[in-house]
Coordinates of C-alpha atoms in Angstrom, one line a residue:
Chain A
M1 CA 36.7 16.3 -3.4
T2 CA 37.8 15.8 0.2
A3 CA 37.3 12.4 1.8
D4 CA 34.6 13.6 4.1
Q5 CA 32.2 14.4 1.3
N6 CA 32.9 11.2 -0.5
I7 CA 32.6 7.5 -0.2
R8 CA 35.9 5.7 -0.2
A9 CA 36.3 1.9 -0.5
E10 CA 39.2 -0.5 -0.6
F11 CA 38.9 -4.2 -0.5
R12 CA 41.7 -6.7 -1.2
S13 CA 41.5 -10.4 -0.7
T14 CA 42.2 -13.7 -2.4
L15 CA 39.1 -16.0 -2.4
G16 CA 40.1 -19.3 -3.9
N17 CA 41.6 -18.5 -7.3
F18 CA 39.9 -15.2 -7.5
T19 CA 41.8 -12.1 -6.5
L20 CA 39.9 -9.0 -5.4
D21 CA 41.9 -5.8 -5.5
T22 CA 39.6 -2.8 -5.5
S23 CA 40.1 0.8 -4.5
F24 CA 37.7 3.6 -5.5
E25 CA 36.1 6.8 -4.6
A26 CA 32.5 7.7 -5.3
P27 CA 30.3 10.7 -4.8
I28 CA 28.0 10.7 -1.7
R29 CA 25.0 11.6 -3.8
G30 CA 23.3 10.0 -6.8
V31 CA 23.6 6.5 -8.2
T32 CA 26.9 4.8 -8.5
A33 CA 26.9 1.7 -10.7
I34 CA 29.3 -1.1 -9.9
F35 CA 29.4 -2.4 -13.5
G36 CA 31.2 -5.2 -15.2
P37 CA 30.7 -8.7 -16.7
S38 CA 29.5 -11.7 -14.6
G39 CA 32.1 -13.0 -12.2
C40 CA 34.1 -9.8 -12.0
G41 CA 33.5 -9.4 -8.3
K42 CA 30.7 -6.8 -8.3
T43 CA 28.6 -8.6 -5.7
V44 CA 31.6 -9.4 -3.6
V45 CA 32.4 -5.6 -3.4
L46 CA 28.8 -4.8 -2.4
R47 CA 28.8 -7.6 0.2
C48 CA 32.1 -6.2 1.6
I49 CA 30.5 -2.8 1.9
A50 CA 27.6 -4.3 3.7
G51 CA 29.9 -6.2 6.0
L52 CA 28.4 -9.5 4.9
I53 CA 31.9 -10.5 3.8
R54 CA 34.8 -9.6 6.0
V55 CA 38.1 -9.2 4.2
K56 CA 41.1 -8.4 6.4
D57 CA 42.5 -5.8 4.0
G58 CA 39.3 -3.6 3.8
Y59 CA 38.5 0.0 4.3
F60 CA 35.2 1.8 4.0
N61 CA 34.5 5.4 4.7
I62 CA 31.2 7.2 4.0
G63 CA 31.2 10.9 4.5
G64 CA 33.7 10.6 7.4
E65 CA 31.9 7.7 9.0
I66 CA 34.2 4.6 9.0
W67 CA 32.6 1.2 8.7
Q68 CA 35.8 -0.7 8.3
D69 CA 39.4 0.1 8.8
R70 CA 41.5 -2.9 8.1
G71 CA 41.6 -5.1 11.3
Q72 CA 41.0 -2.2 13.7
V73 CA 37.4 -1.2 13.0
F74 CA 34.7 -3.5 11.7
I75 CA 31.2 -2.4 12.4
P76 CA 28.9 -5.5 12.1
T77 CA 26.3 -5.4 9.4
H78 CA 23.4 -4.9 11.8
R79 CA 25.0 -1.7 13.1
R80 CA 25.6 -0.1 9.7
P81 CA 23.0 2.3 8.5
L82 CA 22.4 0.7 5.2
G83 CA 19.7 -0.8 3.1
Y84 CA 20.3 -3.9 0.9
V85 CA 18.2 -5.1 -1.9
F86 CA 19.0 -8.6 -3.0
Q87 CA 18.8 -10.1 -6.4
E88 CA 15.8 -12.1 -5.4
A89 CA 13.8 -10.1 -2.9
S90 CA 14.5 -12.5 0.0
L91 CA 11.4 -11.4 1.9
F92 CA 10.6 -13.3 5.1
P93 CA 8.0 -15.8 4.1
H94 CA 6.5 -16.2 7.6
L95 CA 5.6 -12.5 7.8
S96 CA 3.0 -10.4 6.0
V97 CA 4.1 -7.8 3.6
R98 CA 3.4 -5.1 6.2
R99 CA 5.5 -6.8 8.8
N100 CA 8.3 -7.4 6.2
L101 CA 8.2 -3.6 5.5
L102 CA 8.4 -2.7 9.2
F103 CA 11.0 -5.3 10.1
G104 CA 13.9 -2.9 10.0
A105 CA 12.0 0.3 10.7
P106 CA 12.9 2.0 13.9
H107 CA 10.3 1.9 16.7
E108 CA 7.7 4.7 16.7
H109 CA 9.0 6.0 20.0
A110 CA 12.6 6.0 18.8
A111 CA 14.5 9.2 19.4
D112 CA 15.1 10.3 15.9
T113 CA 11.9 10.4 13.8
P114 CA 12.1 8.6 10.5
T115 CA 12.9 10.7 7.4
I116 CA 11.6 8.0 5.1
D117 CA 7.9 7.7 5.9
F118 CA 5.9 4.5 5.6
D119 CA 3.0 5.9 3.7
E120 CA 5.3 7.7 1.3
V121 CA 7.2 4.5 0.5
V122 CA 4.0 2.5 0.1
D123 CA 2.5 5.0 -2.3
L124 CA 5.7 5.5 -4.3
L125 CA 6.1 1.8 -4.8
R126 CA 2.3 1.2 -5.2
I127 CA 2.2 -1.7 -2.7
R128 CA -0.7 -0.5 -0.5
A129 CA -3.0 -3.3 -1.8
L130 CA -0.4 -5.9 -0.9
L131 CA 0.1 -4.9 2.7
D132 CA -1.9 -7.7 4.4
R133 CA -0.8 -10.5 1.9
S134 CA 1.8 -13.1 2.4
P135 CA 5.0 -12.7 0.3
R136 CA 4.4 -16.3 -0.9
N137 CA 1.5 -15.1 -3.1
L138 CA 3.2 -12.1 -4.8
S139 CA 4.6 -11.9 -8.3
G140 CA 8.3 -11.4 -8.8
G141 CA 7.9 -7.7 -9.5
E142 CA 5.7 -7.2 -6.5
R143 CA 8.1 -9.0 -4.3
Q144 CA 11.0 -6.9 -5.5
R145 CA 9.1 -3.7 -4.9
V146 CA 8.4 -4.8 -1.3
G147 CA 12.1 -5.7 -1.0
I148 CA 13.0 -2.2 -2.0
G149 CA 10.4 -0.7 0.4
R150 CA 11.7 -2.8 3.2
A151 CA 15.3 -1.6 2.6
L152 CA 14.2 2.1 2.5
L153 CA 12.2 1.9 5.7
A154 CA 15.3 0.8 7.6
Q155 CA 16.2 4.5 7.2
P156 CA 19.5 3.8 5.4
K157 CA 22.2 6.4 4.7
L158 CA 23.4 4.2 1.8
L159 CA 21.3 1.9 -0.3
L160 CA 23.0 -1.1 -1.8
M161 CA 21.2 -2.8 -4.7
D162 CA 22.5 -6.1 -6.0
E163 CA 21.2 -6.6 -9.6
P164 CA 17.6 -6.0 -8.3
L165 CA 16.1 -6.6 -11.8
S166 CA 18.1 -9.5 -13.0
A167 CA 15.9 -12.2 -11.7
L168 CA 12.8 -10.6 -13.4
D169 CA 11.5 -11.1 -16.9
R170 CA 11.8 -8.3 -19.5
K171 CA 8.3 -7.0 -19.0
T172 CA 8.6 -6.9 -15.2
K173 CA 12.0 -5.2 -15.5
G174 CA 10.4 -2.5 -17.5
E175 CA 7.8 -2.0 -14.8
I176 CA 10.3 -1.8 -11.9
L177 CA 12.9 0.5 -13.5
P178 CA 10.7 3.6 -13.3
F179 CA 10.2 2.9 -9.5
I180 CA 13.9 2.9 -9.0
E181 CA 14.2 6.1 -11.1
K182 CA 11.5 7.6 -8.8
L183 CA 13.3 6.7 -5.6
R184 CA 16.5 8.1 -7.0
D185 CA 14.9 11.4 -7.7
H186 CA 12.6 11.4 -4.6
F187 CA 15.0 10.6 -1.7
S188 CA 18.4 12.2 -1.5
L189 CA 20.1 8.9 -0.7
P190 CA 23.3 7.6 -2.3
I191 CA 22.7 4.3 -4.1
F192 CA 25.3 1.7 -5.1
Y193 CA 23.8 -0.3 -7.9
V194 CA 25.4 -3.5 -9.1
T195 CA 24.5 -4.4 -12.7
H196 CA 25.8 -5.8 -16.0
D197 CA 22.9 -4.3 -17.9
M198 CA 23.6 -1.4 -20.2
T199 CA 20.0 -0.1 -20.1
E200 CA 19.9 0.1 -16.3
L201 CA 23.3 1.7 -16.4
E202 CA 22.3 4.4 -18.8
R203 CA 18.9 5.1 -17.2
L204 CA 19.8 5.1 -13.6
T205 CA 23.4 6.0 -12.8
D206 CA 25.5 9.1 -12.5
H207 CA 28.8 7.5 -11.6
I208 CA 30.4 4.2 -12.6
V209 CA 32.9 2.0 -11.0
L210 CA 34.0 -0.3 -13.8
L211 CA 35.2 -3.7 -12.6
E212 CA 37.1 -6.4 -14.5
R213 CA 38.3 -9.6 -13.0
G214 CA 38.3 -8.2 -9.5
H215 CA 40.1 -5.0 -10.4
V216 CA 38.8 -1.4 -10.7
V217 CA 39.4 -0.4 -14.3
A218 CA 37.8 3.0 -14.0
S219 CA 35.8 5.1 -11.6
A220 CA 34.3 8.2 -13.3
A221 CA 31.1 10.1 -14.1
L222 CA 28.9 8.1 -16.5
S223 CA 29.0 10.7 -19.3
E224 CA 32.8 10.9 -19.0
L225 CA 33.4 7.2 -19.3
Q226 CA 30.9 6.7 -22.0
S227 CA 32.8 9.1 -24.3
D228 CA 36.3 8.0 -23.3
P229 CA 37.5 6.0 -26.3
S230 CA 39.8 3.9 -24.2
S231 CA 36.9 2.6 -22.1
T232 CA 35.0 -0.6 -23.1
L233 CA 31.8 1.3 -22.7
A234 CA 32.6 3.5 -25.7
T235 CA 33.8 0.7 -27.9
S236 CA 31.0 -1.7 -27.2
R237 CA 28.5 -2.4 -30.0
E238 CA 25.7 -0.5 -28.1
A239 CA 27.9 2.4 -27.1
A240 CA 25.9 5.5 -26.3
V241 CA 26.1 8.8 -24.4
T242 CA 23.7 9.9 -21.7
L243 CA 23.3 13.7 -21.4
K244 CA 21.4 15.9 -19.0
G245 CA 18.8 17.8 -20.9
R246 CA 16.1 20.3 -20.0
V247 CA 12.7 20.5 -21.7
E248 CA 12.4 24.0 -23.3
A249 CA 9.3 23.9 -25.4
S250 CA 6.9 21.4 -26.8
D251 CA 5.2 21.5 -30.2
P252 CA 1.7 20.1 -29.9
K253 CA 1.1 20.2 -33.7
F254 CA 3.9 17.7 -34.5
G255 CA 4.2 16.1 -31.1
V256 CA 7.9 16.9 -30.8
A257 CA 9.8 18.9 -28.1
N258 CA 12.8 21.0 -27.8
V259 CA 15.3 19.9 -25.2
S260 CA 18.5 21.8 -24.5
I261 CA 21.7 20.0 -23.8
P262 CA 25.2 21.4 -23.2
G263 CA 26.3 23.0 -26.5
G264 CA 23.0 22.6 -28.4
M265 CA 19.3 22.1 -28.8
L266 CA 17.7 18.8 -29.7
I267 CA 14.3 18.0 -31.2
T268 CA 12.9 14.9 -29.5
P269 CA 10.5 12.6 -31.2
P270 CA 6.8 12.0 -30.3
P271 CA 4.8 11.1 -28.2
P272 CA 4.2 14.7 -27.2
L273 CA 5.2 15.9 -23.7
P274 CA 2.6 17.3 -21.3
T275 CA 2.8 21.1 -21.1
D276 CA 3.9 21.0 -17.5
A277 CA 7.0 19.1 -18.5
I278 CA 8.5 22.4 -19.7
G279 CA 11.5 23.2 -17.5
E280 CA 11.9 19.6 -16.3
P281 CA 15.3 18.0 -16.4
R282 CA 15.4 14.8 -18.5
R283 CA 18.0 12.3 -19.4
I284 CA 18.8 12.0 -23.1
R285 CA 20.4 9.0 -24.7
I286 CA 22.1 8.9 -28.1
L287 CA 23.6 5.8 -29.6
A288 CA 26.9 6.0 -31.4
S289 CA 25.3 4.2 -34.3
D290 CA 22.6 6.9 -34.6
V291 CA 25.1 9.7 -35.1
S292 CA 26.7 10.5 -38.5
L293 CA 29.1 13.3 -39.4
A294 CA 29.1 15.8 -42.3
R295 CA 31.6 18.4 -43.4
E296 CA 28.9 20.8 -44.5
R297 CA 25.5 21.5 -43.1
P298 CA 23.1 19.3 -45.2
S299 CA 20.5 21.6 -46.8
R300 CA 17.6 19.3 -47.0
S301 CA 17.3 16.2 -44.9
S302 CA 14.7 14.2 -43.0
I303 CA 17.1 14.3 -40.0
L304 CA 15.9 17.0 -37.7
N305 CA 18.9 17.2 -35.4
V306 CA 22.0 18.7 -37.1
L307 CA 24.4 20.2 -34.6
P308 CA 27.7 21.9 -35.2
A309 CA 30.6 20.2 -33.4
R310 CA 34.3 19.6 -33.3
V311 CA 36.1 16.3 -33.6
V312 CA 38.1 15.6 -30.5
A313 CA 39.3 12.0 -30.8
M314 CA 39.0 9.0 -33.0
K315 CA 39.8 5.3 -32.3
P316 CA 39.8 2.5 -34.9
L317 CA 37.6 -0.3 -33.5
D318 CA 38.8 -2.9 -36.0
H319 CA 40.0 -2.9 -39.6
Y320 CA 36.8 -1.4 -40.9
E321 CA 35.2 0.7 -38.3
T322 CA 36.1 3.8 -36.3
L323 CA 34.7 5.5 -33.3
V324 CA 34.7 9.3 -33.4
V325 CA 34.2 11.5 -30.4
V326 CA 32.9 15.0 -31.0
K327 CA 32.1 17.9 -28.8
L328 CA 29.0 20.0 -29.5
G329 CA 29.1 23.7 -30.3
E330 CA 31.0 25.8 -32.8
D331 CA 34.1 25.8 -30.6
G332 CA 33.5 22.4 -29.1
E333 CA 32.5 23.7 -25.7
G334 CA 29.5 21.4 -25.2
A335 CA 28.7 17.8 -24.5
R336 CA 30.4 14.9 -26.1
L337 CA 28.8 12.6 -28.6
L338 CA 30.0 9.4 -30.1
S339 CA 29.7 8.5 -33.8
R340 CA 30.4 5.1 -35.2
M341 CA 31.4 5.0 -38.9
T342 CA 33.4 3.0 -41.4
Q343 CA 37.1 3.6 -42.0
K344 CA 36.1 4.5 -45.6
S345 CA 33.8 7.3 -44.4
W346 CA 36.5 8.7 -42.1
A347 CA 39.1 8.6 -45.0
E348 CA 36.8 10.0 -47.7
L349 CA 35.5 12.9 -45.5
G350 CA 39.1 13.7 -44.7
L351 CA 38.3 14.1 -41.1
A352 CA 40.9 15.0 -38.5
E353 CA 41.0 15.9 -34.8
G354 CA 40.1 19.5 -34.2
Q355 CA 38.0 19.7 -37.3
R356 CA 34.6 21.4 -37.5
V357 CA 31.8 19.1 -38.4
Y358 CA 28.0 18.7 -38.3
A359 CA 26.7 15.9 -36.2
Q360 CA 23.5 14.5 -37.6
V361 CA 21.5 12.7 -34.9
K362 CA 19.0 10.2 -36.3
Y363 CA 17.3 9.2 -33.1
V364 CA 17.2 10.7 -29.6
S365 CA 15.6 8.8 -26.7
L366 CA 14.2 10.7 -23.8
G367 CA 14.1 9.5 -20.2
P368 CA 11.0 9.7 -18.1
G369 CA 10.3 12.9 -16.1
R370 CA 9.3 13.3 -12.5
G371 CA 6.1 11.6 -11.6
E372 CA 5.3 10.7 -15.1
P373 CA 3.2 7.5 -15.4
E374 CA 5.4 4.7 -16.8
E375 CA 4.3 2.9 -19.9
Chain B
M1 CA -14.2 -52.0 34.3
E2 CA -12.7 -51.0 37.6
T3 CA -10.2 -53.8 37.1
L4 CA -8.5 -51.7 34.5
Q5 CA -7.6 -48.9 37.1
H6 CA -4.2 -50.4 37.5
L7 CA -3.4 -49.7 33.9
W8 CA -3.5 -45.9 34.5
P9 CA -0.3 -45.4 36.6
P10 CA 2.1 -46.6 33.8
V11 CA 0.2 -44.5 31.2
R12 CA 0.4 -41.4 33.4
L13 CA 4.0 -42.0 34.2
T14 CA 4.8 -42.4 30.5
L15 CA 3.1 -39.2 29.5
E16 CA 4.8 -37.3 32.3
L17 CA 8.2 -38.7 31.4
A18 CA 7.7 -37.9 27.7
T19 CA 6.4 -34.4 28.3
I20 CA 9.1 -33.3 30.7
S21 CA 11.9 -34.9 28.7
T22 CA 10.7 -33.5 25.4
M23 CA 10.5 -30.0 26.8
T24 CA 14.0 -30.3 28.2
L25 CA 15.2 -31.8 25.0
L26 CA 13.9 -28.8 22.9
M27 CA 15.8 -26.4 25.2
L28 CA 19.0 -28.4 24.9
A29 CA 18.7 -29.6 21.3
T30 CA 17.8 -26.2 19.7
P31 CA 21.0 -24.4 20.5
L32 CA 23.0 -27.5 19.8
A33 CA 21.3 -28.0 16.4
W34 CA 21.8 -24.2 15.6
W35 CA 25.5 -24.6 16.3
L36 CA 25.8 -27.7 14.2
A37 CA 24.0 -26.1 11.3
R38 CA 25.8 -22.8 11.4
S39 CA 29.3 -23.4 12.7
K40 CA 32.2 -23.6 10.3
R41 CA 34.4 -25.5 12.6
S42 CA 35.7 -28.8 11.2
W43 CA 35.3 -30.7 14.4
K44 CA 31.6 -30.1 14.7
E45 CA 30.9 -33.4 13.0
V46 CA 32.7 -35.1 15.8
I47 CA 30.2 -33.6 18.2
A48 CA 27.4 -34.6 15.8
T49 CA 28.7 -38.2 15.8
I50 CA 28.7 -38.3 19.6
V51 CA 25.2 -37.0 19.7
S52 CA 24.1 -39.6 17.2
L53 CA 25.7 -42.6 19.0
P54 CA 22.5 -43.6 20.8
L55 CA 20.9 -44.3 17.4
V56 CA 23.4 -47.2 16.8
L57 CA 24.3 -48.5 20.2
P58 CA 22.2 -51.3 21.7
P59 CA 20.0 -49.9 24.4
T60 CA 21.6 -52.2 26.9
V61 CA 25.0 -50.6 26.2
L62 CA 23.6 -47.1 26.5
G63 CA 21.6 -48.1 29.6
F64 CA 24.7 -49.6 31.2
Y65 CA 26.8 -46.5 30.8
I66 CA 23.9 -44.2 31.9
L67 CA 23.4 -46.5 34.9
I68 CA 27.0 -46.1 36.0
A69 CA 26.9 -42.3 35.5
L70 CA 23.7 -42.0 37.6
G71 CA 24.9 -44.4 40.3
P72 CA 26.4 -43.4 43.7
D73 CA 30.0 -43.3 42.2
G74 CA 29.0 -41.2 39.1
P75 CA 28.0 -37.6 38.6
G76 CA 24.4 -38.6 39.1
G77 CA 25.2 -39.7 42.6
A78 CA 26.8 -36.4 43.4
I79 CA 23.8 -34.5 42.2
A80 CA 21.5 -36.8 44.2
N81 CA 23.6 -36.0 47.3
L82 CA 22.2 -32.4 47.1
W83 CA 18.9 -33.6 48.4
G84 CA 20.3 -36.4 50.5
A85 CA 19.7 -39.3 48.1
R86 CA 22.4 -41.8 47.3
T87 CA 21.8 -42.3 43.6
L88 CA 19.7 -41.2 40.6
A89 CA 19.4 -44.7 39.3
F90 CA 16.0 -46.3 39.6
T91 CA 14.4 -42.8 40.1
F92 CA 12.1 -40.8 37.9
Q93 CA 14.8 -38.1 37.5
G94 CA 17.2 -40.7 36.3
L95 CA 14.6 -41.9 33.7
V96 CA 14.3 -38.3 32.4
I97 CA 18.1 -38.1 32.0
G98 CA 18.3 -41.5 30.3
C99 CA 15.5 -40.6 27.9
I100 CA 17.0 -37.3 27.0
V101 CA 20.3 -38.9 26.1
S102 CA 18.7 -41.7 24.0
A103 CA 16.3 -39.4 22.3
L104 CA 18.8 -36.6 21.6
P105 CA 19.7 -37.7 18.0
A106 CA 16.0 -38.0 17.1
V107 CA 15.4 -34.4 18.2
V108 CA 18.7 -32.7 17.1
Q109 CA 18.7 -34.1 13.5
P110 CA 15.4 -32.6 12.3
I111 CA 16.0 -29.3 14.0
R112 CA 19.5 -29.1 12.5
N113 CA 18.0 -29.8 9.0
G114 CA 15.4 -27.2 9.7
F115 CA 18.0 -24.6 10.4
A116 CA 20.2 -25.7 7.5
A117 CA 17.3 -25.5 5.1
I118 CA 16.8 -21.7 5.8
G119 CA 20.2 -20.9 4.3
D120 CA 22.2 -17.8 4.9
R121 CA 20.0 -15.4 3.0
P122 CA 17.2 -14.7 5.5
L123 CA 19.7 -14.1 8.2
E124 CA 21.7 -11.8 6.0
A125 CA 18.6 -9.9 5.1
A126 CA 17.8 -9.6 8.8
A127 CA 21.3 -8.2 9.5
T128 CA 20.9 -5.6 6.8
L129 CA 17.7 -4.6 8.5
R130 CA 19.4 -3.8 11.8
A131 CA 18.5 -7.1 13.5
S132 CA 21.2 -8.3 16.0
P133 CA 22.1 -12.0 15.8
W134 CA 19.9 -12.5 18.8
K135 CA 16.9 -10.8 17.2
A136 CA 17.5 -12.6 13.9
F137 CA 17.5 -15.9 15.7
W138 CA 14.2 -15.4 17.5
R139 CA 12.3 -13.5 14.8
V140 CA 13.6 -15.2 11.6
A141 CA 15.6 -18.4 12.2
L142 CA 13.3 -20.0 14.8
P143 CA 10.0 -19.3 13.0
L144 CA 11.4 -20.5 9.7
A145 CA 12.8 -23.6 11.3
S146 CA 9.5 -24.3 13.0
P147 CA 8.7 -27.4 10.9
G148 CA 12.0 -28.9 12.0
L149 CA 11.3 -28.0 15.6
L150 CA 7.8 -29.6 15.4
S151 CA 9.3 -32.7 13.8
G152 CA 12.0 -32.9 16.5
A153 CA 9.4 -32.6 19.3
V154 CA 7.1 -35.2 17.8
L155 CA 9.9 -37.7 17.1
G156 CA 11.5 -37.1 20.5
F157 CA 8.2 -37.6 22.3
A158 CA 7.6 -40.8 20.3
N159 CA 11.1 -42.1 20.9
I160 CA 10.6 -41.7 24.7
V161 CA 7.2 -43.3 24.7
G162 CA 8.7 -46.3 22.8
N163 CA 11.9 -46.5 24.9
F164 CA 12.2 -50.0 26.5
G165 CA 15.8 -51.0 26.8
V166 CA 17.3 -47.9 28.5
V167 CA 14.2 -47.4 30.7
L168 CA 14.4 -51.0 31.9
M169 CA 18.2 -50.8 32.5
I170 CA 18.1 -47.6 34.5
G171 CA 14.6 -47.5 35.9
G172 CA 14.3 -51.0 37.2
N173 CA 10.5 -51.2 36.4
I174 CA 9.3 -50.1 39.8
P175 CA 5.5 -49.7 39.9
N176 CA 4.4 -46.1 40.3
R177 CA 7.9 -44.8 40.1
T178 CA 9.6 -46.1 37.0
R179 CA 7.2 -48.5 35.4
V180 CA 6.2 -47.0 32.1
M181 CA 3.9 -48.5 29.4
S182 CA 6.6 -50.3 27.5
T183 CA 8.0 -52.1 30.5
A184 CA 4.5 -52.7 31.9
I185 CA 3.6 -54.6 28.7
F186 CA 6.7 -56.7 29.2
D187 CA 5.5 -57.5 32.8
Y188 CA 1.9 -58.3 31.7
V189 CA 3.2 -60.7 29.0
E190 CA 5.5 -62.4 31.5
T191 CA 2.6 -62.9 33.9
M192 CA 0.2 -63.9 31.1
Q193 CA -2.1 -60.9 31.7
W194 CA -3.1 -60.9 28.0
R195 CA -6.0 -58.5 28.3
E196 CA -3.9 -55.7 29.9
A197 CA -1.0 -56.4 27.5
N198 CA -3.4 -56.2 24.6
I199 CA -4.9 -52.9 25.7
L200 CA -1.6 -51.2 26.2
A201 CA 0.0 -52.6 23.1
G202 CA -3.0 -51.6 21.0
G203 CA -2.8 -48.1 22.4
M204 CA 0.8 -47.9 21.4
V205 CA -0.1 -49.0 17.9
V206 CA -2.7 -46.2 17.6
F207 CA -0.2 -43.7 19.1
A208 CA 2.5 -44.7 16.6
F209 CA 0.0 -44.4 13.7
V210 CA -1.0 -40.9 14.9
V211 CA 2.7 -39.8 15.2
I212 CA 3.7 -41.0 11.8
L213 CA 0.6 -39.5 10.1
S214 CA 1.1 -36.2 11.8
M215 CA 4.8 -36.1 10.7
I216 CA 3.8 -36.7 7.1
L217 CA 1.1 -33.9 7.4
I218 CA 3.6 -31.5 9.0
Q219 CA 6.1 -32.0 6.2
K220 CA 3.5 -31.8 3.5
R221 CA 2.0 -28.5 4.9
F222 CA 5.4 -26.8 5.1
A223 CA 6.8 -28.2 1.9
G224 CA 3.9 -26.7 0.0
A225 CA 4.5 -23.3 1.6
G226 CA 8.3 -23.0 1.1
A227 CA 10.0 -19.6 0.7

C-alpha cells in the first residue's frame, strides 16, 4: 500500500485535559469506521479531517492530495472536496428541501459535470415527494436522508458521517441504514463513518480505526479485527464475525439458500431469496455465541451448518469462559469464526491449537442485497 | 384644519431622520454585531461596553460630547469644512450622527443576539458545502438572523423617533431644520399650544403601541419556526 492510494491521517493535540494522539492509514475505497466508546475523540478526528478543527500538529493526505501538513498547508473547509453528514441533519431551516440539496452543488455551467446526479440521489434516498417542503416539517429520518443527499450533491471525494443515526429512534434507524448501504454500494466513494454502534459497524464497514481515549488502538480490516482475540471487538459480549458471501443457490421448497464463504458453504435461513439473487455478494454475520465446536461430525442434528475447521487461537475471557478462534476448511485455509464456550467445554473436549474440529453454526444472518426493498 | 399645516414639518423631519439613521445604523451595526457574536478575542466585551454606554449615560452628557465632536474644533468641524461649512452642530447631518450614536446599542444588541442564536452548526454545514465565509454570511447567517435584524431596525427607528435629550442638545430645535416631533411637543407645551401638543403626543403613543406590538409579533412568529 503506497501512500498515494491511501488515506493517511495524523492529529495530535491537547484540548483541555483530553489528549488526542492519532495516526492511521485507511484504504481509499469502502467504508472506514472510526469506532470507539463515547468521549474517545471520534468526532474530534472527523472534524480535524474536515478542517472544522485546526490542530497545529495535523497531517491529512487523501490519495496524494494533501489537505493539511502541520503548519505549512491548511486548506480551509470550504475548499476541501468533502461531504459531511452531521449527527442531527443541520439542514438550513430557511431554505426548501430542494434548495438545501442544491446548496453545495456546483453550478450547472461549471466546467466539470457532476458525477453524482440530482435525480439519482433523490430517487436513491426517496426524497422526491419532499423537495418543495420546508425542513421544519420533516421527520427525523426524512431530515437525515436530505442531509445525506445534500452532502452527496456537493460532489465529495470523501464522505464524512458523524454518527448519522444516533439521533434517531430504533425504528427510523432501521429505515435509514439500508439507504447508507445502498449509497456505499452505488457510489464508489470512500466514507469515514463515526459510530459506537456494533450493528452499524458490522453492516456498513470494511475497515476499522479503533479509538480509545484519544489514541488509535488498531486500524485494520473489519474481519481481521473481529477475529483478533486481543481486540475488544472479539472479546465483547456481542462479538461476531462479518464475512463476504456469495449466493450460490436457493431452495424454494424450504425457503433456505446456499451461500459460499471462504472455506465453506452455509445454509441461510428463510425468508427465501428471489431467484435473481443468485450470484449476488452478501454480507454474512455470525455471532460467537451461535458457534459451538465438536470433535466429531454430529450424525443427526437440527443444526444445518456443520463445517470442518481448525482451532487457531484461544483466549480465556474470565474464570469460566473462553473465546476460541477457528479457521474454516480441512486445513484451516478459509475464513475465521469465533466461538464462545465455557472453560469446562474447552477442557472436556481436550481442545488445543491446531486441532481439527467441526464448527456448528446455529444462526446465520444475511445482509441485504443490491436494490432489495428494505423491511 | 389648515391651521394644522405647521405640524407637518416636524413630523416629516422626524421620519426622514429616523429612516436615514436607521438605514445607516443597519449597515454599521450588522458587521459590528457579527464581530461581537463570533470573535473569540477577550477584549471584544470592552468594545461591547463602549457601544452600550449611550444606554446608561444621561442624554445631556452624551449630547454634550457629541456637540463638542461636531463643533468647529472637533472632527465634525473638519468634515463640515469639506463643503465650506464651519460646524455640523445644529444641522440635520449632525442630528443623524447624534441619533446613530445614541441608538447604536438598541440596534447592535438584538442583531448580536440574532447571530449568536444561530450557533456554529449552520456555518459549519455551509463550509462543508463549499460556501466561502462570505457566501455563508449572506446566504445562511443573515437570513437566519433576520428576526434580530428586524428587531434591531424597529428598535433603532423607535429610539430615534423618541430621542429628545440628544436631539435638543445638538440640534438646537431650529424649525424646518432640526425641530423634530419630540422637541416640537416641548415647544408647544412651553407656549401653551395644548391642541398641537395633544395631537403630536397622541401620535407618539399610537406609534409606540404599534412598535411594541410588532416586536412581540416578530418574536412570536420566529420563535414558533425555530430550526
